[in-house]
Coordinates of C-alpha atoms and ligand atoms in Angstrom, one line a residue:
X20 CA 76.8 117.1 123.2
X21 CA 79.2 119.9 122.4
X22 CA 81.3 120.8 125.5
X23 CA 80.9 124.2 127.1
X24 CA 83.6 126.0 128.7
X25 CA 83.5 127.1 132.2
X26 CA 84.9 130.6 131.9
X27 CA 88.2 131.2 133.8
X28 CA 87.6 135.2 133.2
X29 CA 84.0 135.5 133.2
X30 CA 84.0 139.1 133.5
X31 CA 86.5 139.9 130.9
X32 CA 85.2 141.1 127.2
X33 CA 87.1 142.5 124.3
X34 CA 90.0 145.0 125.8
X35 CA 89.1 148.6 125.3
X36 CA 92.1 149.0 122.9
X37 CA 90.6 146.7 120.5
X38 CA 87.1 148.2 121.2
X39 CA 88.3 151.5 120.1
X40 CA 90.7 150.7 117.3
X41 CA 88.0 148.6 115.5
X42 CA 85.7 151.7 115.9
X43 CA 88.5 154.1 114.9
X44 CA 89.1 151.8 111.5
X45 CA 85.2 151.7 110.8
X46 CA 85.1 155.7 111.1
X47 CA 88.6 156.2 109.4
X48 CA 89.5 158.1 112.8
X49 CA 92.8 159.0 113.7
X50 CA 93.9 156.5 116.3
X51 CA 95.6 158.2 119.2
X52 CA 94.2 155.7 121.4
X53 CA 96.2 152.5 121.2
X54 CA 99.8 153.1 122.0
X55 CA 102.0 152.6 119.1
X56 CA 104.1 154.9 116.9
X57 CA 102.8 155.5 113.4
X58 CA 106.6 156.2 112.2
X59 CA 108.8 153.8 110.9
X60 CA 111.5 152.1 113.1
X61 CA 115.2 152.4 112.9
X62 CA 115.9 150.7 109.3
X63 CA 119.3 149.3 110.5
X64 CA 117.2 147.2 112.9
X65 CA 115.2 145.7 110.1
X66 CA 118.1 145.4 108.0
X67 CA 119.9 143.3 110.9
X68 CA 116.9 141.0 111.1
X69 CA 117.1 140.4 107.4
X70 CA 120.7 139.6 107.7
X71 CA 120.0 137.3 110.7
X72 CA 117.6 135.4 108.7
X73 CA 119.5 135.3 105.6
X74 CA 122.7 134.1 107.6
X75 CA 120.4 130.9 108.8
X76 CA 119.8 132.3 112.2
X77 CA 116.1 130.6 112.1
X78 CA 116.0 128.0 114.7
X79 CA 115.5 127.8 118.3
X80 CA 118.0 129.7 120.3
X81 CA 118.7 128.8 124.0
X82 CA 115.3 129.0 126.1
X83 CA 116.5 131.6 128.3
X84 CA 117.1 133.8 125.4
X85 CA 120.0 134.3 123.0
X86 CA 123.2 134.7 125.3
X87 CA 124.8 137.6 123.5
X88 CA 121.4 139.3 123.8
X89 CA 121.2 138.7 127.5
X90 CA 125.0 140.0 128.0
X91 CA 124.2 142.9 126.0
X92 CA 121.3 143.7 128.4
X93 CA 123.5 142.9 131.7
X94 CA 125.7 145.7 130.4
X95 CA 122.9 147.9 129.9
X96 CA 121.4 147.5 133.2
X97 CA 124.9 148.2 134.9
X98 CA 125.6 151.0 132.8
X99 CA 122.0 152.7 133.7
X100 CA 121.2 151.4 136.8
X101 CA 124.6 150.5 138.3
X102 CA 123.5 147.2 139.4
X103 CA 125.4 143.7 138.5
X104 CA 122.9 141.2 137.0
X105 CA 124.3 137.9 135.7
X106 CA 123.1 137.3 132.3
X107 CA 123.0 133.4 132.9
X108 CA 121.0 133.5 136.1
X109 CA 118.7 136.7 135.9
X110 CA 117.5 137.5 132.9
X111 CA 114.8 135.6 130.4
X112 CA 114.0 136.7 127.0
X113 CA 110.2 136.7 126.6
X114 CA 107.6 137.4 123.7
X115 CA 106.7 141.1 125.2
X116 CA 106.2 142.8 128.4
X117 CA 103.0 141.3 129.2
X118 CA 104.1 138.0 129.0
X119 CA 106.7 138.7 131.4
X120 CA 104.4 140.1 133.9
X121 CA 101.8 137.1 133.1
X122 CA 104.6 134.5 133.8
X123 CA 105.6 136.4 136.8
X124 CA 101.9 136.3 138.3
X125 CA 101.8 132.2 137.2
X126 CA 105.1 131.9 138.9
X127 CA 104.3 133.2 142.7
X128 CA 100.6 132.9 142.7
X129 CA 98.5 130.3 144.8
X130 CA 94.8 130.2 144.8
X131 CA 93.4 133.0 147.2
X132 CA 96.5 135.0 147.2
X133 CA 96.2 138.6 147.0
X134 CA 98.1 141.3 144.7
X135 CA 98.0 145.1 145.3
X136 CA 97.1 146.9 142.0
X137 CA 97.3 150.8 141.7
X138 CA 94.6 151.9 139.4
X139 CA 93.8 153.3 136.9
X140 CA 96.0 150.1 135.6
X141 CA 97.2 148.9 132.5
X142 CA 94.3 146.4 131.5
X143 CA 96.3 142.9 131.5
X144 CA 97.2 143.0 135.2
X145 CA 93.9 142.0 137.0
X146 CA 92.9 139.3 134.2
X147 CA 96.4 138.2 134.8
X148 CA 96.2 137.9 138.5
X149 CA 92.7 136.3 138.5
X150 CA 93.4 133.6 136.0
X151 CA 96.2 132.5 138.1
X152 CA 93.7 131.8 140.9
X153 CA 94.9 135.2 142.7
X154 CA 92.9 138.2 144.0
X155 CA 93.3 141.8 142.6
X156 CA 93.1 144.4 145.7
X157 CA 92.8 147.6 143.6
X158 CA 94.1 150.8 145.1
X159 CA 93.2 154.0 143.6
X160 CA 95.8 156.4 142.9
X161 CA 94.9 160.2 143.9
X162 CA 93.6 162.4 141.3
X163 CA 94.7 164.3 139.4
X164 CA 98.7 163.8 140.0
X165 CA 98.0 160.1 140.0
X166 CA 100.4 159.5 143.2
X167 CA 100.2 156.7 145.8
X168 CA 98.8 156.9 149.0
X169 CA 101.0 154.7 151.1
X170 CA 99.2 154.7 154.4
X171 CA 96.0 153.1 152.2
X172 CA 98.7 150.5 151.1
X173 CA 99.5 149.7 154.8
X174 CA 95.9 149.4 155.3
X175 CA 95.4 146.7 152.6
X176 CA 98.3 144.3 153.4
X177 CA 97.6 141.3 155.4
X178 CA 98.9 137.8 155.6
X179 CA 97.4 136.7 151.9
X180 CA 99.1 139.4 150.3
X181 CA 101.5 137.8 147.8
X182 CA 102.6 140.7 145.7
X183 CA 102.4 144.4 144.6
X184 CA 102.6 145.4 141.3
X185 CA 103.9 149.0 140.3
X186 CA 104.3 150.8 137.1
X187 CA 106.5 153.5 136.3
X188 CA 106.3 155.5 134.2
X189 CA 102.9 154.9 134.4
X190 CA 100.3 154.1 131.4
X191 CA 97.8 155.9 131.5
X192 CA 98.9 158.8 133.5
X193 CA 102.7 159.4 132.5
X194 CA 103.1 159.9 136.4
X195 CA 106.6 158.5 137.9
X196 CA 107.2 157.0 140.9
X197 CA 109.8 159.2 143.1
X198 CA 112.4 158.4 145.5
X199 CA 110.2 158.9 148.4
X200 CA 107.6 156.2 146.8
X201 CA 110.5 153.6 146.5
X202 CA 111.6 154.4 150.0
X203 CA 108.0 153.6 151.2
X204 CA 107.8 150.6 149.3
X205 CA 111.0 149.4 150.8
X206 CA 109.5 149.9 154.4
X207 CA 106.3 148.1 153.5
X208 CA 107.9 145.1 152.0
X209 CA 110.8 144.8 154.8
X210 CA 110.5 141.6 156.7
X211 CA 107.6 140.1 154.7
X212 CA 107.2 137.6 152.1
X213 CA 105.8 140.0 149.3
X214 CA 106.9 140.0 145.9
X215 CA 107.3 143.1 143.5
X216 CA 106.4 143.1 140.1
X217 CA 107.9 146.0 138.4
X218 CA 106.7 147.1 134.8
X219 CA 109.1 149.3 133.4
X220 CA 108.5 149.2 130.0
X221 CA 108.6 152.6 129.4
X222 CA 112.0 153.3 131.2
X223 CA 113.3 155.3 128.4
X224 CA 110.5 157.3 127.8
X225 CA 111.0 160.0 130.7
X226 CA 111.0 163.8 130.0
X227 CA 111.7 167.2 131.7
X228 CA 115.3 165.7 132.6
X229 CA 113.2 163.5 134.9
X230 CA 115.2 160.1 135.7
X231 CA 113.3 156.7 135.7
X232 CA 114.0 154.9 139.1
X233 CA 114.4 151.4 138.4
X234 CA 113.6 148.9 141.3
X235 CA 116.9 147.5 140.0
X236 CA 118.9 150.2 141.8
X237 CA 117.3 149.4 145.1
X238 CA 118.8 146.0 146.1
X239 CA 116.2 145.9 149.1
X240 CA 113.4 145.9 146.2
X241 CA 115.3 143.8 143.8
X242 CA 115.8 140.9 145.8
X243 CA 112.0 140.0 145.7
X244 CA 111.3 141.7 142.0
X245 CA 110.3 140.5 138.8
X246 CA 111.2 143.5 136.6
X247 CA 109.8 143.5 133.3
X248 CA 110.6 145.2 130.0
X249 CA 109.5 145.7 126.4
X250 CA 112.0 145.9 123.1
X251 CA 108.5 147.4 121.5
X252 CA 108.5 150.5 123.6
X253 CA 112.2 151.0 123.0
X254 CA 112.6 150.5 119.5
X255 CA 109.3 151.5 118.2
X256 CA 108.3 147.9 117.2
X257 CA 105.1 147.2 119.6
X258 CA 104.1 144.5 116.8
X259 CA 107.3 142.7 117.4
X260 CA 106.0 141.6 120.9
X261 CA 109.5 141.1 122.3
X262 CA 110.6 141.9 126.0
X263 CA 112.3 140.6 129.0
X264 CA 112.3 139.9 132.6
X265 CA 115.0 140.4 135.4
X266 CA 114.7 138.7 138.4
X267 CA 117.1 137.2 141.2
X268 CA 118.4 133.7 140.5
X269 CA 116.1 131.9 142.9
X270 CA 113.1 133.8 141.5
X271 CA 114.2 133.4 138.0
X272 CA 114.7 129.8 138.2
X273 CA 110.9 129.3 139.1
X274 CA 109.9 131.8 136.2
X275 CA 111.7 129.6 133.8
X276 CA 110.2 126.4 134.7
X277 CA 106.6 128.2 133.6
X278 CA 108.3 130.0 130.6
X279 CA 109.7 126.5 129.5
X280 CA 106.5 124.8 128.7
X281 CA 104.7 127.9 127.4
X282 CA 106.8 129.8 125.2
X283 CA 110.0 127.9 125.5
X284 CA 112.2 130.0 123.3
X285 CA 111.4 133.7 121.5
X286 CA 112.0 134.6 117.7
X287 CA 115.6 133.9 117.0
X288 CA 116.5 136.3 114.1
X289 CA 115.1 139.4 116.1
X290 CA 117.2 138.1 119.0
X291 CA 120.5 138.1 116.7
X292 CA 119.7 141.7 115.6
X293 CA 118.6 143.2 119.0
X294 CA 121.9 141.7 120.3
X295 CA 123.8 143.8 117.7
X296 CA 121.9 146.6 118.0
X297 CA 121.5 146.9 122.0
X298 CA 125.3 148.6 121.9
X299 CA 124.0 151.5 120.0
X300 CA 123.4 153.6 123.1
X301 CA 122.0 156.6 121.5
X302 CA 119.0 154.8 120.2
X303 CA 117.8 154.7 123.8
X304 CA 119.5 157.7 125.3
X305 CA 117.7 160.2 123.1
X306 CA 114.1 158.8 123.1
X307 CA 112.9 160.6 126.2
X308 CA 113.9 164.1 124.4
X309 CA 112.6 162.9 120.9
X310 CA 109.1 162.0 122.6
X311 CA 109.2 165.1 124.7
X312 CA 109.3 167.3 121.6
X313 CA 106.1 165.3 120.2
X314 CA 104.2 165.7 123.6
X315 CA 104.9 169.6 123.3
X316 CA 104.1 169.8 119.9
X317 CA 100.8 168.1 120.6
X318 CA 100.3 170.1 123.6
X319 CA 100.6 173.4 121.6
X320 CA 98.2 172.0 119.0
X321 CA 95.7 171.1 121.6
X322 CA 95.8 174.8 122.9
X323 CA 93.3 175.5 120.1
X324 CA 90.5 173.3 121.9
X325 CA 89.0 173.4 125.1
X326 CA 90.7 170.0 126.6
X327 CA 93.1 170.7 129.4
X328 CA 96.5 168.6 129.6
X329 CA 97.3 166.7 132.8
X330 CA 101.0 166.8 133.3
X331 CA 103.0 163.6 131.5
X332 CA 106.5 163.0 132.7
X333 CA 107.0 159.7 131.0
X334 CA 105.5 157.0 129.0
X335 CA 104.0 158.4 125.4
X336 CA 100.5 159.0 126.9
X337 CA 99.1 162.1 128.2
X338 CA 95.7 162.9 130.0
X339 CA 93.4 165.4 128.8
X340 CA 90.3 166.8 130.9
X341 CA 87.2 167.5 129.2
X342 CA 85.9 169.0 132.4
X343 CA 83.7 172.0 131.4
X344 CA 83.2 170.7 127.8
X345 CA 80.7 167.8 128.4
X346 CA 78.9 166.1 131.3
X347 CA 79.2 162.4 129.2
X348 CA 81.1 159.8 130.7
X349 CA 84.5 158.9 129.7
X350 CA 83.6 156.1 127.3
X351 CA 80.5 157.9 125.7
X352 CA 82.6 160.8 125.1
X353 CA 85.4 158.9 123.4
X354 CA 82.8 157.0 121.2
X355 CA 81.3 160.0 120.2
X356 CA 84.8 161.6 119.4
X357 CA 85.4 158.7 117.0
X358 CA 82.3 159.0 115.4
X359 CA 81.5 162.8 115.1
X360 CA 84.9 164.1 115.0
X361 CA 87.2 161.2 113.7
X362 CA 89.6 161.0 116.5
X363 CA 90.4 157.8 118.5
X364 CA 91.4 158.2 122.4
X365 CA 91.1 155.8 125.5
X366 CA 88.6 156.4 128.4
X367 CA 90.5 156.5 131.5
X368 CA 87.6 154.7 133.3
X369 CA 88.8 151.7 131.4
X370 CA 91.8 151.3 133.5
X371 CA 89.5 150.8 136.8
X372 CA 88.0 147.2 137.6
X373 CA 85.0 149.3 138.8
X374 CA 84.8 152.5 136.7
X375 CA 86.0 155.9 138.1
X376 CA 85.1 158.8 136.0
X377 CA 87.4 161.8 136.2
X378 CA 86.5 163.5 132.8
X379 CA 89.9 162.4 131.5
X380 CA 90.8 160.6 128.0
X381 CA 94.5 159.1 127.4
X382 CA 95.8 160.3 124.1
X383 CA 99.1 158.8 122.6
X384 CA 101.3 161.1 121.1
X385 CA 103.9 158.8 119.6
X386 CA 102.8 159.8 116.2
X387 CA 104.0 162.1 113.3
X388 CA 103.6 165.6 113.9
X389 CA 101.0 165.9 110.8
X390 CA 99.0 163.4 112.6
X391 CA 98.9 164.9 116.2
X392 CA 98.3 168.5 114.2
X393 CA 95.3 166.9 112.1
X394 CA 94.0 165.2 115.5
X395 CA 94.0 168.4 117.3
X396 CA 92.4 170.4 114.5
X397 CA 89.8 168.0 114.3
X398 CA 88.8 168.6 118.0
X399 CA 88.6 172.2 117.9
X400 CA 85.1 172.3 117.8
X401 CA 84.1 169.6 120.0
X402 CA 81.3 170.4 122.6
Ligands
PMP8 N1 102.9 147.3 130.2 C1 102.4 148.4 130.1 C2 102.1 149.6 131.2 C3 102.3 148.8 128.7 O1 101.7 150.1 128.5 C4 102.4 147.7 127.6 C5 102.0 148.0 126.3 N2 101.0 148.5 126.0 C6 103.0 146.6 128.3 C7 103.3 146.4 129.6 C8 103.3 145.4 127.3 O2 104.3 145.5 126.5 P1 104.5 144.6 125.2 O3 103.8 144.9 124.2 O4 106.0 144.2 125.2 O5 103.8 143.1 126.0

């Protein structure tokens, strides 16, 4: 008899990103769906990786991550958020931001624990919760500004609530949490046993002179938080799958127990390269402006189409509404745009457990200007 698997994720299929990217390839479409840059990363970093490999840095480094890289990150956090983080006790290098989030859930969740998730949500969150025995409690962000209704959050909290996951800058909407949001969160979790998982992978991708508000700036939040980051977003190397988690010592100690027997330690030469490159502040300080130019370039080109932009203040995504263009649901239109017009996007309905249809598609503008111009040009005649 061949063994059969009783699926731990019976409701999960292929992710929408893979589905759309495969379709985009088949139809030679411009891929503004999946979030990755189509331009080269800084050659200085790849040179540093080569150098590290040639110098023999090819064996396991410390399971928590290369100390020099963690030290560099602690200095960066102090500089950006004025928070003292101890590199030995509070930072672990991980193979990507998603892994950091997954590990945080594995660390804290027991069977039946509830986690509040704001939707539309990055698609790994709910499966990450469910595979760890937790129950996701989705709350829709308000449309069209994608803000949090904190009264609704209060109503959903009960004795089983174990965590709240937040994401700012937000994928897919480009919305940012405000000072008021973080204050509301402080009030809600004060005196409870609720953890916070804060997905801040787009921390540097913030536009229009707005500021990223990290939970690291709020001691009352940080004391119960796992804060997750990704080098992929900061240095235009999503394929490297490198990130890190910051959490207070007692939380990090448990996080590392899970990490130790799953990944143990991450790619060494890349860590040597990042440790050297992290000192280069301009690489991340200029990132918001760099992407803002792309957002605005694409928005200008899209004026020739009938799609209408919703505001994007961060991340490298912008939602465009097709209200008045078509009555199709979001996925149907996204598929048709690939097949008939050669442009791939992501339907925002895919970011909900039970699809919500607002006639919006997500476009990634982290692309060369010629790519963005050609995509907008192909969308001019959409009807
Ligand atoms: N969180 C969000 C909101 C993301 O958009 C992404 C990347 N798509 C990640 C986490 C994961 O980052 P990484 O590739 O480093 O796992």
